[in-house]
Short mmCIF file of C-alpha atoms in Angstrom, two decimals:
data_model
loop_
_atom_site.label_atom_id
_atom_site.label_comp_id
_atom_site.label_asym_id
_atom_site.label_seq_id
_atom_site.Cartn_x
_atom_site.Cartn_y
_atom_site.Cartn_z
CA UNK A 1 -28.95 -55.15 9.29
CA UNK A 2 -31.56 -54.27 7.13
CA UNK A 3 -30.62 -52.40 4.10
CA UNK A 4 -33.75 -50.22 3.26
CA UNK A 5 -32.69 -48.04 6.47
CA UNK A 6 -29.13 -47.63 5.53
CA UNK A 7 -28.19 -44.15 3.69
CA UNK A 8 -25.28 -42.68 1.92
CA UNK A 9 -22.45 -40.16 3.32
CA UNK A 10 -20.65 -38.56 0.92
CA UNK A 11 -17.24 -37.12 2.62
CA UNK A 12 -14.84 -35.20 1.07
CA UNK A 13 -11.13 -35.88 1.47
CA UNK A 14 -8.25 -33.36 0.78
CA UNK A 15 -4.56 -33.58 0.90
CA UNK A 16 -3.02 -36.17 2.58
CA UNK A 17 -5.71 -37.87 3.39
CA UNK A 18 -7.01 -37.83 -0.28
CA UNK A 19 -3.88 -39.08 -1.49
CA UNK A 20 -4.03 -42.17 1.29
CA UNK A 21 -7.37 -43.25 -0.01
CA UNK A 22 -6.55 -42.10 -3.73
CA UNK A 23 -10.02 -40.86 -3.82
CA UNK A 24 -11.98 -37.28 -3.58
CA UNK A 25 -14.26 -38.85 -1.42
CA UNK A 26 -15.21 -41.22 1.10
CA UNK A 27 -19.11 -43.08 0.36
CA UNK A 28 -19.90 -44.30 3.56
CA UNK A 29 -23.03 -46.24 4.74
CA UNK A 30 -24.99 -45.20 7.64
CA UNK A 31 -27.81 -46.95 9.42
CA UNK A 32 -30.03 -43.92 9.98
CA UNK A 33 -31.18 -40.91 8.18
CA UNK A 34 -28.32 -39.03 10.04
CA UNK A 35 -25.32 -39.55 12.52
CA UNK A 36 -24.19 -37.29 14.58
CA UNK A 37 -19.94 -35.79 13.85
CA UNK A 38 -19.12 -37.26 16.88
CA UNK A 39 -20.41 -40.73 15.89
CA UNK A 40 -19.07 -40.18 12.37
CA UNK A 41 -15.66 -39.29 13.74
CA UNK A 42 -16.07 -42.44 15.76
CA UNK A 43 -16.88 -44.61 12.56
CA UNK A 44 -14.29 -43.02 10.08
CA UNK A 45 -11.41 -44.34 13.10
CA UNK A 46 -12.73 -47.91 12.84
CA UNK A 47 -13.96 -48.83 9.53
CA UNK A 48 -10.41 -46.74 8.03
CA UNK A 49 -7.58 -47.25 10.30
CA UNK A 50 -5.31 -46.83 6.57
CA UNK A 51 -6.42 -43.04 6.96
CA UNK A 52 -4.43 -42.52 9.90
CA UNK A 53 -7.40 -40.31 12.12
CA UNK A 54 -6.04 -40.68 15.17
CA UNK A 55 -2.89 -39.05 14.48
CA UNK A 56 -4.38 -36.14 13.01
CA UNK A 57 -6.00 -32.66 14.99
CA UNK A 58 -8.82 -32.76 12.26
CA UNK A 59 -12.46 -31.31 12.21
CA UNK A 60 -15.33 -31.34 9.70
CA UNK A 61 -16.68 -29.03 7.94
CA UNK A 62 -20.42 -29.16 6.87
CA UNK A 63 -21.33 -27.21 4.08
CA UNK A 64 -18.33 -25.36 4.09
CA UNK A 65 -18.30 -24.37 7.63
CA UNK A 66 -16.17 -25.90 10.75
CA UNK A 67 -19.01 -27.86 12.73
CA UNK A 68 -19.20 -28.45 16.49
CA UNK A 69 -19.48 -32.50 16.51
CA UNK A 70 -22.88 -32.52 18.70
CA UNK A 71 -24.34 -31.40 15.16
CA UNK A 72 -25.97 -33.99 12.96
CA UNK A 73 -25.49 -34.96 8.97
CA UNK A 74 -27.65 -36.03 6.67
CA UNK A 75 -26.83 -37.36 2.99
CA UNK A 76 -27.16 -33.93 1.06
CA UNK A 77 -24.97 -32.31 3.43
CA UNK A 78 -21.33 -31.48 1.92
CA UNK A 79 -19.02 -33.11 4.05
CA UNK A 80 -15.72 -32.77 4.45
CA UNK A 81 -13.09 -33.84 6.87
CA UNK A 82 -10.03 -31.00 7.31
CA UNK A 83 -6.87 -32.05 8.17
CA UNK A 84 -4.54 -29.65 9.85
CA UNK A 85 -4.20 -26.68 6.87
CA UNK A 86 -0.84 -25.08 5.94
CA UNK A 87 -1.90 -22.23 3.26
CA UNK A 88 -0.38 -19.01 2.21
CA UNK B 1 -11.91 -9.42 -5.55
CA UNK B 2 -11.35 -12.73 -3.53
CA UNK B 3 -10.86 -15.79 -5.66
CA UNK B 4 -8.06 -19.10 -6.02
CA UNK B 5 -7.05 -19.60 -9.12
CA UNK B 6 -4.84 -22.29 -11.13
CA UNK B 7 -3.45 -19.36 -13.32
CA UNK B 8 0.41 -17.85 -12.49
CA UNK B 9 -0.69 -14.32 -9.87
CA UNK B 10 0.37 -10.97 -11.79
CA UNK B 11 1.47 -8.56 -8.84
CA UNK B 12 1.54 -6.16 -11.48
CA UNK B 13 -2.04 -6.54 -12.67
CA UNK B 14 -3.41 -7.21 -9.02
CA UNK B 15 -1.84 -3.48 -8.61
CA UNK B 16 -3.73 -2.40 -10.98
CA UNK B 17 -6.65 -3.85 -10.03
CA UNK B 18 -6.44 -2.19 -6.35
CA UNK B 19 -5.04 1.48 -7.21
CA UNK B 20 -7.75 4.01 -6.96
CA UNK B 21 -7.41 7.81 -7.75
CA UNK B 22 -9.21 8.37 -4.32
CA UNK B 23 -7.02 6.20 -2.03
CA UNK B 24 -3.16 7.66 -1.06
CA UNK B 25 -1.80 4.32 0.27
CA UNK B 26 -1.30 0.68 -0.99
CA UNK B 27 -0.30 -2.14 1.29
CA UNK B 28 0.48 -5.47 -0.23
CA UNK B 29 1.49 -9.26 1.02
CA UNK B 30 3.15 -11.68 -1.58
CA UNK B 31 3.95 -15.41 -0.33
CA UNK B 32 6.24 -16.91 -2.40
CA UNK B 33 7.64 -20.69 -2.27
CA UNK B 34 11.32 -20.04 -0.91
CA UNK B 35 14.23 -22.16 -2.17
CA UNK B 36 14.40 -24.03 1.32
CA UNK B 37 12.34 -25.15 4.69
CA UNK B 38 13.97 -25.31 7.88
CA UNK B 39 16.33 -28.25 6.90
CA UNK B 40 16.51 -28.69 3.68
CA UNK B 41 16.42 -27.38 -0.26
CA UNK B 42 13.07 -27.03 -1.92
CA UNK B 43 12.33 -27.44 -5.62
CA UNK B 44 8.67 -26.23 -5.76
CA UNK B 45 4.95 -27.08 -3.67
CA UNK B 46 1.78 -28.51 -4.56
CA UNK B 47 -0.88 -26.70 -3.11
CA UNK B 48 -4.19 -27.75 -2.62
CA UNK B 49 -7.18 -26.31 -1.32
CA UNK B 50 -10.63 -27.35 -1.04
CA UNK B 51 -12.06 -24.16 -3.50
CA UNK B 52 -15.49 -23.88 -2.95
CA UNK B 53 -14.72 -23.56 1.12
CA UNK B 54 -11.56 -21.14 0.51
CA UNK B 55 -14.02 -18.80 -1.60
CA UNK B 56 -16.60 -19.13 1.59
CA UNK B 57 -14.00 -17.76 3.83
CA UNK B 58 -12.34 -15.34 1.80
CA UNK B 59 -15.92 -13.96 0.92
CA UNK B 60 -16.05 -13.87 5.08
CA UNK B 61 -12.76 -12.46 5.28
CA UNK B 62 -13.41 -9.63 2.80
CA UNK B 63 -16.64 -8.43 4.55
CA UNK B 64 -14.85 -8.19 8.08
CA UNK B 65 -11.87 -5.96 6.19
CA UNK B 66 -14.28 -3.96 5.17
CA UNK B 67 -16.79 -3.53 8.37
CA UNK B 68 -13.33 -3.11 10.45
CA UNK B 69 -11.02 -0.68 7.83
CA UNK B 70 -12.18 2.30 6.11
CA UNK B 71 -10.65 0.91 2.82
CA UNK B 72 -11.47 1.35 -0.78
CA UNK B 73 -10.71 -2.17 -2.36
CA UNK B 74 -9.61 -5.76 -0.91
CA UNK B 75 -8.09 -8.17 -3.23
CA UNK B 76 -7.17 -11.77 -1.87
CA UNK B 77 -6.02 -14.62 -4.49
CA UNK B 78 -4.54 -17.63 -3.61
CA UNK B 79 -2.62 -20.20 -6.01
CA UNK B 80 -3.44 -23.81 -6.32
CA UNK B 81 -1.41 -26.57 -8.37
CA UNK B 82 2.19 -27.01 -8.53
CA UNK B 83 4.62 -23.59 -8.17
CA UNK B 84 8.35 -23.36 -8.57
CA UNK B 85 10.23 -21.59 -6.03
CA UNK B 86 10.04 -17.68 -6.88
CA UNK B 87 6.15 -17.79 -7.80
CA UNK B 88 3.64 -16.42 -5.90
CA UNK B 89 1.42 -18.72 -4.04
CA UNK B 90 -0.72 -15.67 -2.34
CA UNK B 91 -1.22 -12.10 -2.56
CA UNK B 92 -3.18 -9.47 -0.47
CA UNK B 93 -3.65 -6.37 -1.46
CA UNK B 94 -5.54 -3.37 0.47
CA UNK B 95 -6.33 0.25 -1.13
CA UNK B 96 -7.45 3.25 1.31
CA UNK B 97 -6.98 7.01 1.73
CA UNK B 98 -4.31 6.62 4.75
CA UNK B 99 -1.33 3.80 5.16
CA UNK B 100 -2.47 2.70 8.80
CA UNK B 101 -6.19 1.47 7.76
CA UNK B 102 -4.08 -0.39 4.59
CA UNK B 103 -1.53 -2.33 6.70
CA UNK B 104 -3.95 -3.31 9.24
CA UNK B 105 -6.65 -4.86 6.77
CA UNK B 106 -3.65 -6.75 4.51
CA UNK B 107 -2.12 -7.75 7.78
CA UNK B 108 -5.42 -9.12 8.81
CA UNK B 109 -5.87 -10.51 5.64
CA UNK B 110 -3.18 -12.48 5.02
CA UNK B 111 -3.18 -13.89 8.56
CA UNK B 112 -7.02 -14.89 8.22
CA UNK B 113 -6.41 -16.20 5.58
CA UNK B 114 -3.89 -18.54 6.70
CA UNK B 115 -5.34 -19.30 10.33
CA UNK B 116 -9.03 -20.00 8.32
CA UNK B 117 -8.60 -21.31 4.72
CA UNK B 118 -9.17 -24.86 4.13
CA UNK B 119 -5.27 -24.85 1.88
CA UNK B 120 -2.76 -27.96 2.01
CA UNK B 121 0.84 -27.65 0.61
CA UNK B 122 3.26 -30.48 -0.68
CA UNK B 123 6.91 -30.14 -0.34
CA UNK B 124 9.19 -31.09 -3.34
CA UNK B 125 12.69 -31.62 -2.15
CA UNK B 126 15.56 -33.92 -3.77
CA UNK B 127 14.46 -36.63 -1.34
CA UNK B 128 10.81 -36.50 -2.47
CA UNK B 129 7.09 -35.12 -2.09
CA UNK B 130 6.18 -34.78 1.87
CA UNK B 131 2.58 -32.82 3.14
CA UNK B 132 3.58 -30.47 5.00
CA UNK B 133 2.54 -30.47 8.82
CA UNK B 134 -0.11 -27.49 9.44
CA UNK B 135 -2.19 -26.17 11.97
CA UNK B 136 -6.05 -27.42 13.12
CA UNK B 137 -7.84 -25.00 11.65
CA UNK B 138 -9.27 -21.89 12.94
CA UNK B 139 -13.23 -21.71 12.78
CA UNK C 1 18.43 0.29 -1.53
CA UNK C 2 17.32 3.92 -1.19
CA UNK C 3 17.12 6.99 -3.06
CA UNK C 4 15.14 9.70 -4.30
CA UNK C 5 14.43 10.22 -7.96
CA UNK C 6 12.60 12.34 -10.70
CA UNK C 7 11.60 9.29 -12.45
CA UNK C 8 8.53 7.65 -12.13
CA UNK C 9 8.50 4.71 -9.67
CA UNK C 10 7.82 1.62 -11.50
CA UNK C 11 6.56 -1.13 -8.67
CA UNK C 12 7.16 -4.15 -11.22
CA UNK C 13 10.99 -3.28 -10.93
CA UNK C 14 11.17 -2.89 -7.20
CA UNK C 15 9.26 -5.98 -6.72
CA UNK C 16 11.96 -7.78 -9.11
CA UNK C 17 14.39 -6.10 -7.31
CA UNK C 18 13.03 -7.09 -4.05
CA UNK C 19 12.49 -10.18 -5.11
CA UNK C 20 14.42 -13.53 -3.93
CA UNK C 21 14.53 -17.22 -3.91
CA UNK C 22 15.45 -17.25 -0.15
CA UNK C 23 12.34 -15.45 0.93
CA UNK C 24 8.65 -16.28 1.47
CA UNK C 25 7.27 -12.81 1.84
CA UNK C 26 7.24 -9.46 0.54
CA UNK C 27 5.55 -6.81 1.91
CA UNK C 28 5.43 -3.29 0.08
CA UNK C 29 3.49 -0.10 0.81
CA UNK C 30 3.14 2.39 -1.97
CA UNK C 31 1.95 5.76 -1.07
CA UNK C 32 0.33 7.84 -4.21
CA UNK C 33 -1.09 11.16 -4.92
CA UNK C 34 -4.97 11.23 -4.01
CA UNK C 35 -7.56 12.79 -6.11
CA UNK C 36 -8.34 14.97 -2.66
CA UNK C 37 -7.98 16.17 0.39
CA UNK C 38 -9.99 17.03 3.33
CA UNK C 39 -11.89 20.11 1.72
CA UNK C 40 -11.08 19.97 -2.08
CA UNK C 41 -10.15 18.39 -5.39
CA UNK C 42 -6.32 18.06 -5.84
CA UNK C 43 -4.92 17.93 -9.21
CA UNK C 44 -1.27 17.15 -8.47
CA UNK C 45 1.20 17.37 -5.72
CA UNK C 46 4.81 18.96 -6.40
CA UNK C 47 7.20 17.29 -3.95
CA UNK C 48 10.54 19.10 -2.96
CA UNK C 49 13.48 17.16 -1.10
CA UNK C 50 16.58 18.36 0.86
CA UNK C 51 18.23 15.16 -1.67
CA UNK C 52 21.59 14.96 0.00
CA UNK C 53 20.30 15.00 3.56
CA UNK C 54 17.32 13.21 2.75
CA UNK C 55 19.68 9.85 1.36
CA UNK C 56 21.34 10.02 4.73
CA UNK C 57 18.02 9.53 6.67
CA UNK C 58 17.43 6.62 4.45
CA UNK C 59 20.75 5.46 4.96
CA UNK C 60 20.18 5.65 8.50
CA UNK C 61 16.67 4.11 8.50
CA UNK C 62 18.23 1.18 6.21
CA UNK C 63 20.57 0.44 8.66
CA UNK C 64 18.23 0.02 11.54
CA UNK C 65 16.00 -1.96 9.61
CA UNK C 66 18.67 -4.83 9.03
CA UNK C 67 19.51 -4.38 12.78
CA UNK C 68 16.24 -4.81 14.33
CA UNK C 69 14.68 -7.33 11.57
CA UNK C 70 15.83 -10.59 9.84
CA UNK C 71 15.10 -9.34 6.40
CA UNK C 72 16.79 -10.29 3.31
CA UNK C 73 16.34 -6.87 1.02
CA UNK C 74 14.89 -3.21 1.50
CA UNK C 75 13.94 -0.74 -0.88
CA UNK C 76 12.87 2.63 -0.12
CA UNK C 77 12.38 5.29 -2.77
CA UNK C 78 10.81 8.69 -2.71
CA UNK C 79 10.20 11.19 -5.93
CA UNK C 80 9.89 14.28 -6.31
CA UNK C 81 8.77 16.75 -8.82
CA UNK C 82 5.42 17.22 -9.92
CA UNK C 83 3.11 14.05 -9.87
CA UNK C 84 -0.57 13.49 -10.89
CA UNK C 85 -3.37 12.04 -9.40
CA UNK C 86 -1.94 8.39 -9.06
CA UNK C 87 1.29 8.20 -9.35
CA UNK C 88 3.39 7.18 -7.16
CA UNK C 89 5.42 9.05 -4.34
CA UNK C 90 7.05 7.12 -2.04
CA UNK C 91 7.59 3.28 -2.07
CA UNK C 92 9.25 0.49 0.56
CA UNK C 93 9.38 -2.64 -0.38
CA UNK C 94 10.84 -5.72 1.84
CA UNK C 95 11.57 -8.78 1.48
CA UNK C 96 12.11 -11.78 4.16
CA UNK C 97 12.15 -15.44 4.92
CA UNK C 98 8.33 -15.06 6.96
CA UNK C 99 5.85 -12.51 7.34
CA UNK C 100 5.98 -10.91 9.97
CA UNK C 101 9.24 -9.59 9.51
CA UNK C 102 7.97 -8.15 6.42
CA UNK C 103 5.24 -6.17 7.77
CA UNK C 104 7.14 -4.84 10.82
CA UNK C 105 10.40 -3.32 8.56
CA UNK C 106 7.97 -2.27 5.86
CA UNK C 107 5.82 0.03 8.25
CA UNK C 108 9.01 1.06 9.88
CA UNK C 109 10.37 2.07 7.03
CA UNK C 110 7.21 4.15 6.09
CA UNK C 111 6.98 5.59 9.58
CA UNK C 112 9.97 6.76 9.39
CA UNK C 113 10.32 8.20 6.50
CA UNK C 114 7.29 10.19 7.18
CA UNK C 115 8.92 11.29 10.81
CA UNK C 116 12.64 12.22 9.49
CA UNK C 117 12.83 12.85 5.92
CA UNK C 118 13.20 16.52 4.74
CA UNK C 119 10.52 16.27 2.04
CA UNK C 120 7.83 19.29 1.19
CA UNK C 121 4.69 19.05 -0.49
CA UNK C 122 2.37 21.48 -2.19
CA UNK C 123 -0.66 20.65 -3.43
CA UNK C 124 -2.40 21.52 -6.59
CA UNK C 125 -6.04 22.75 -7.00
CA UNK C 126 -7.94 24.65 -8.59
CA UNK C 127 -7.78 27.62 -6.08
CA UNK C 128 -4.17 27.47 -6.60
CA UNK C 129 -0.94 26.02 -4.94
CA UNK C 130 -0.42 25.29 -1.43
CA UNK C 131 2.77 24.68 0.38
CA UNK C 132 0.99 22.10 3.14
CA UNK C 133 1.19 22.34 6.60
CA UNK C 134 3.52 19.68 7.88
CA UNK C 135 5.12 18.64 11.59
CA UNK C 136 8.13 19.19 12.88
CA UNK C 137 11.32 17.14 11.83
CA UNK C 138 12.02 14.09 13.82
CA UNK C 139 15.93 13.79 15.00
CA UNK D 1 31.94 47.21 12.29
CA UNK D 2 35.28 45.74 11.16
CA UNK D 3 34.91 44.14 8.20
CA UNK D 4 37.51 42.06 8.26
CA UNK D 5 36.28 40.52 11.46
CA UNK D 6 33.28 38.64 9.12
CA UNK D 7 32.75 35.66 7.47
CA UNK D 8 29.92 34.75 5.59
CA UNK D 9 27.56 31.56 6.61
CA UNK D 10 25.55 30.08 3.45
CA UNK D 11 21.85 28.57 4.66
CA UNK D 12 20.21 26.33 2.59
CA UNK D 13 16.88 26.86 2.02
CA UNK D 14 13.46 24.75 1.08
CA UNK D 15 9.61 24.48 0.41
CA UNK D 16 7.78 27.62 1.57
CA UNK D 17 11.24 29.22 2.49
CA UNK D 18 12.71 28.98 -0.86
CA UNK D 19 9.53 30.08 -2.52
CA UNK D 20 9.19 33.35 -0.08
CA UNK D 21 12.90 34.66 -0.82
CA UNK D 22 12.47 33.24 -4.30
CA UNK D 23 16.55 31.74 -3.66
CA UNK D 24 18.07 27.98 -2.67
CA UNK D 25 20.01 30.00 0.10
CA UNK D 26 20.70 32.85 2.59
CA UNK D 27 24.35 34.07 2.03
CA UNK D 28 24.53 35.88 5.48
CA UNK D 29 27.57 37.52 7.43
CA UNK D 30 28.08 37.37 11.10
CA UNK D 31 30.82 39.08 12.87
CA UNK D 32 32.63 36.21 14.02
CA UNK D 33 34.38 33.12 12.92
CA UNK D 34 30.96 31.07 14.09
CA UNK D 35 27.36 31.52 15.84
CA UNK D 36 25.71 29.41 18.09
CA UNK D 37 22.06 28.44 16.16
CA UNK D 38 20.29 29.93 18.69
CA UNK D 39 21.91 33.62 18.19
CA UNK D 40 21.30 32.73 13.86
CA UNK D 41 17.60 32.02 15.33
CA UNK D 42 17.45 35.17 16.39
CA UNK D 43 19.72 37.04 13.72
CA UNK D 44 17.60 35.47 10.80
CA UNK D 45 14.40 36.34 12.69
CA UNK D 46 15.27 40.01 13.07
CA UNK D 47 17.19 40.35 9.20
CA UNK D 48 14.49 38.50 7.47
CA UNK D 49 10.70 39.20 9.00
CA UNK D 50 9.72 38.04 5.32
CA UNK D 51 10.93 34.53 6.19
CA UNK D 52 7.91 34.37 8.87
CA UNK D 53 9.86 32.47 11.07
CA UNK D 54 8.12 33.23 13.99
CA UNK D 55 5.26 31.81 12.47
CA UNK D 56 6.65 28.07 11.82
CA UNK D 57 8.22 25.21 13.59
CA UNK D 58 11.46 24.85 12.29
CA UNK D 59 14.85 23.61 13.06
CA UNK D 60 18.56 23.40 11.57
CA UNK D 61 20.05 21.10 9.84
CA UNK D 62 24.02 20.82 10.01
CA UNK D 63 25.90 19.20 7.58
CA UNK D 64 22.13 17.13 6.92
CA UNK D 65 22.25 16.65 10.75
CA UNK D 66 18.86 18.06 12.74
CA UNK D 67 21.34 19.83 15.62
CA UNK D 68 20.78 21.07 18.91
CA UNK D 69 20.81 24.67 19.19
CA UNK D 70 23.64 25.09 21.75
CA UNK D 71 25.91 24.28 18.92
CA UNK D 72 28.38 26.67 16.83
CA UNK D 73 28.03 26.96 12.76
CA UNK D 74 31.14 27.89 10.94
CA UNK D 75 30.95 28.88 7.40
CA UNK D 76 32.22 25.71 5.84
CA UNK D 77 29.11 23.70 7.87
CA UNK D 78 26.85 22.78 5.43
CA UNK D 79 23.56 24.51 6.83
CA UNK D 80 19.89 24.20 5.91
CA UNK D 81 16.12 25.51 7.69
CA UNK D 82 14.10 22.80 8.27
CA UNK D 83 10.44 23.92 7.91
CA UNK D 84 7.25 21.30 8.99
CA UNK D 85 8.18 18.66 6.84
CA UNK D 86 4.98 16.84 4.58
CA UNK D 87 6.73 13.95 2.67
CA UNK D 88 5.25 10.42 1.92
#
């Protein structure tokens, strides 16, 4: 792997899945100038099994908005992944 | 008005804040944090929301009341930190010249709001903190 | 509880009143005397009740409220006497474990009370007082 | 007209009603010991063209009970004109 084409996700985590990683966010490395949400959904399973993602209906949300996972990140994008939501 | 806020939610200021000499009706929504889920007592909730995404969607929310209802003024706060049973975690509150127009909009509100807003809530009970189970959120 | 008073309605009382641990909603609709109406400006409403029968009807609307609806508390009251511009005439208030509940028993109640309470209303302006056309009384 | 043959039925009235005969009630005798309310219909339309009844929609109350006409008022009934009714 050669470093000088890896670049930086920031994800944010909320709730539960903050308080599993006891961190805001996720810093993850990727080894192109963007991934896709599908891939990234994909990655988050393996390289975090302690986050528990395949129990969980979540979905990401890219710069404050629910994404359809054929879109693509890049590192300035706000990321976030939002696990089922119980407001009000 | 749309905004979450750490700060206790005044009904009786939010009231204020909606009343207009021009509008004859006022429909409001409080959610509170009861004293119990379905099987067991409940000494207060954590909420949590991811705020700069909640203010997104209530922004969102607000526009649709308005290009939907012929209302005068929309006010949607929601609570974040840790509230004892009896506070209010929520409030909606609609102004307009006729009652239909008002229920329909804080009706809408409220249940936008909870189908769309990026919120997570923590259960205190005597046997400890749990996240409460929600719902995959509505885009 | 239901009645109809002189006093002014003060909402941050009924919402106490309505208020309980058990429930995570309250929804209230407030009607108030608008600054208009569909040709003029209105300075004041004076609001005349048939008292005795109109505490039955509430009675009676009460009742099938806690019937059809798992609510915990219900508040209706109605003034009358003279009111200005934006104060307030009629109020429900309900209380209940979830939401929808709520909303259903607090529109009922408004409906209702719209439909079957002997109330009359005449409007001041500055062309002068006028009884205002209402509809027929609904058994 | 015997005299003695009447009673006297006390109607309540409200709103416009009250206003026109500038009085909370109609003190009215009928020549019976009761009338049906569609025969004090009529009777208060003919001994009181200032009431304009023929102009509104109203209906009796009896004993704070909207009643079907067919019915009989006696004078301890508790009875009120209902004009178009504008609360809320």
């Amino acid at each position: 792997m050669n470093l000088s084409e890896c670049t930086t996700l920031k994800i944010r985590l909320f709730g539960i899945l903050r308080e599993k990683m006891e961190s805001d966010n996720l810093l993850i490395s990727i080894h192109d100038t963007s991934i896709s949400l599908k891939e990234l959904r994909k990655y988050l399973k393996e390289l975090y099994p302690s986050l528990g993602l395949n129990e969980i209906n979540f979905v990401f949300a890219v710069n404050k908005v629910i994404c359809n996972e054929d879109m693509n990140v890049k590192p300035l994008d706000e990321i976030a992944i939002i696990p089922p939501i119980s407001g009000g | 008005m749309i905004l979450t806020t750490k700060d206790t939610i005044d009904q009786t200021k939010i009231f204020d804040q909606v009343k207009d000499d021009s509008c004859g009706a006022i429909v409001s929504f409080i959610g509170l944090v009861r004293d119990h889920n379905s099987k067991e007592k409940v000494e207060g909730i954590f909420y949590e929301a991811y705020d700069e995404m909640v203010e997104e969607i209530l922004k969102n929310i607000e526009k649709e009341v308005f290009n939907n209802w012929n209302i005068k003024k929309f006010i949607a706060v929601h609570r974040t930190g840790y509230l004892q049973v009896g506070e209010i975690s929520v409030m909606v509150a609609v102004s307009s010249e006729h009652r239909k127009e008002a229920f329909e909009a804080c009706s809408y509100g409220i249940e936008n709001i909870k189908k769309r807003c990026p919120i997570w809530k923590k259960e205190k009970t005597q046997f400890g903190n749990d996240w409460i189970e929600g719902v995959k959120i509505n885009e």
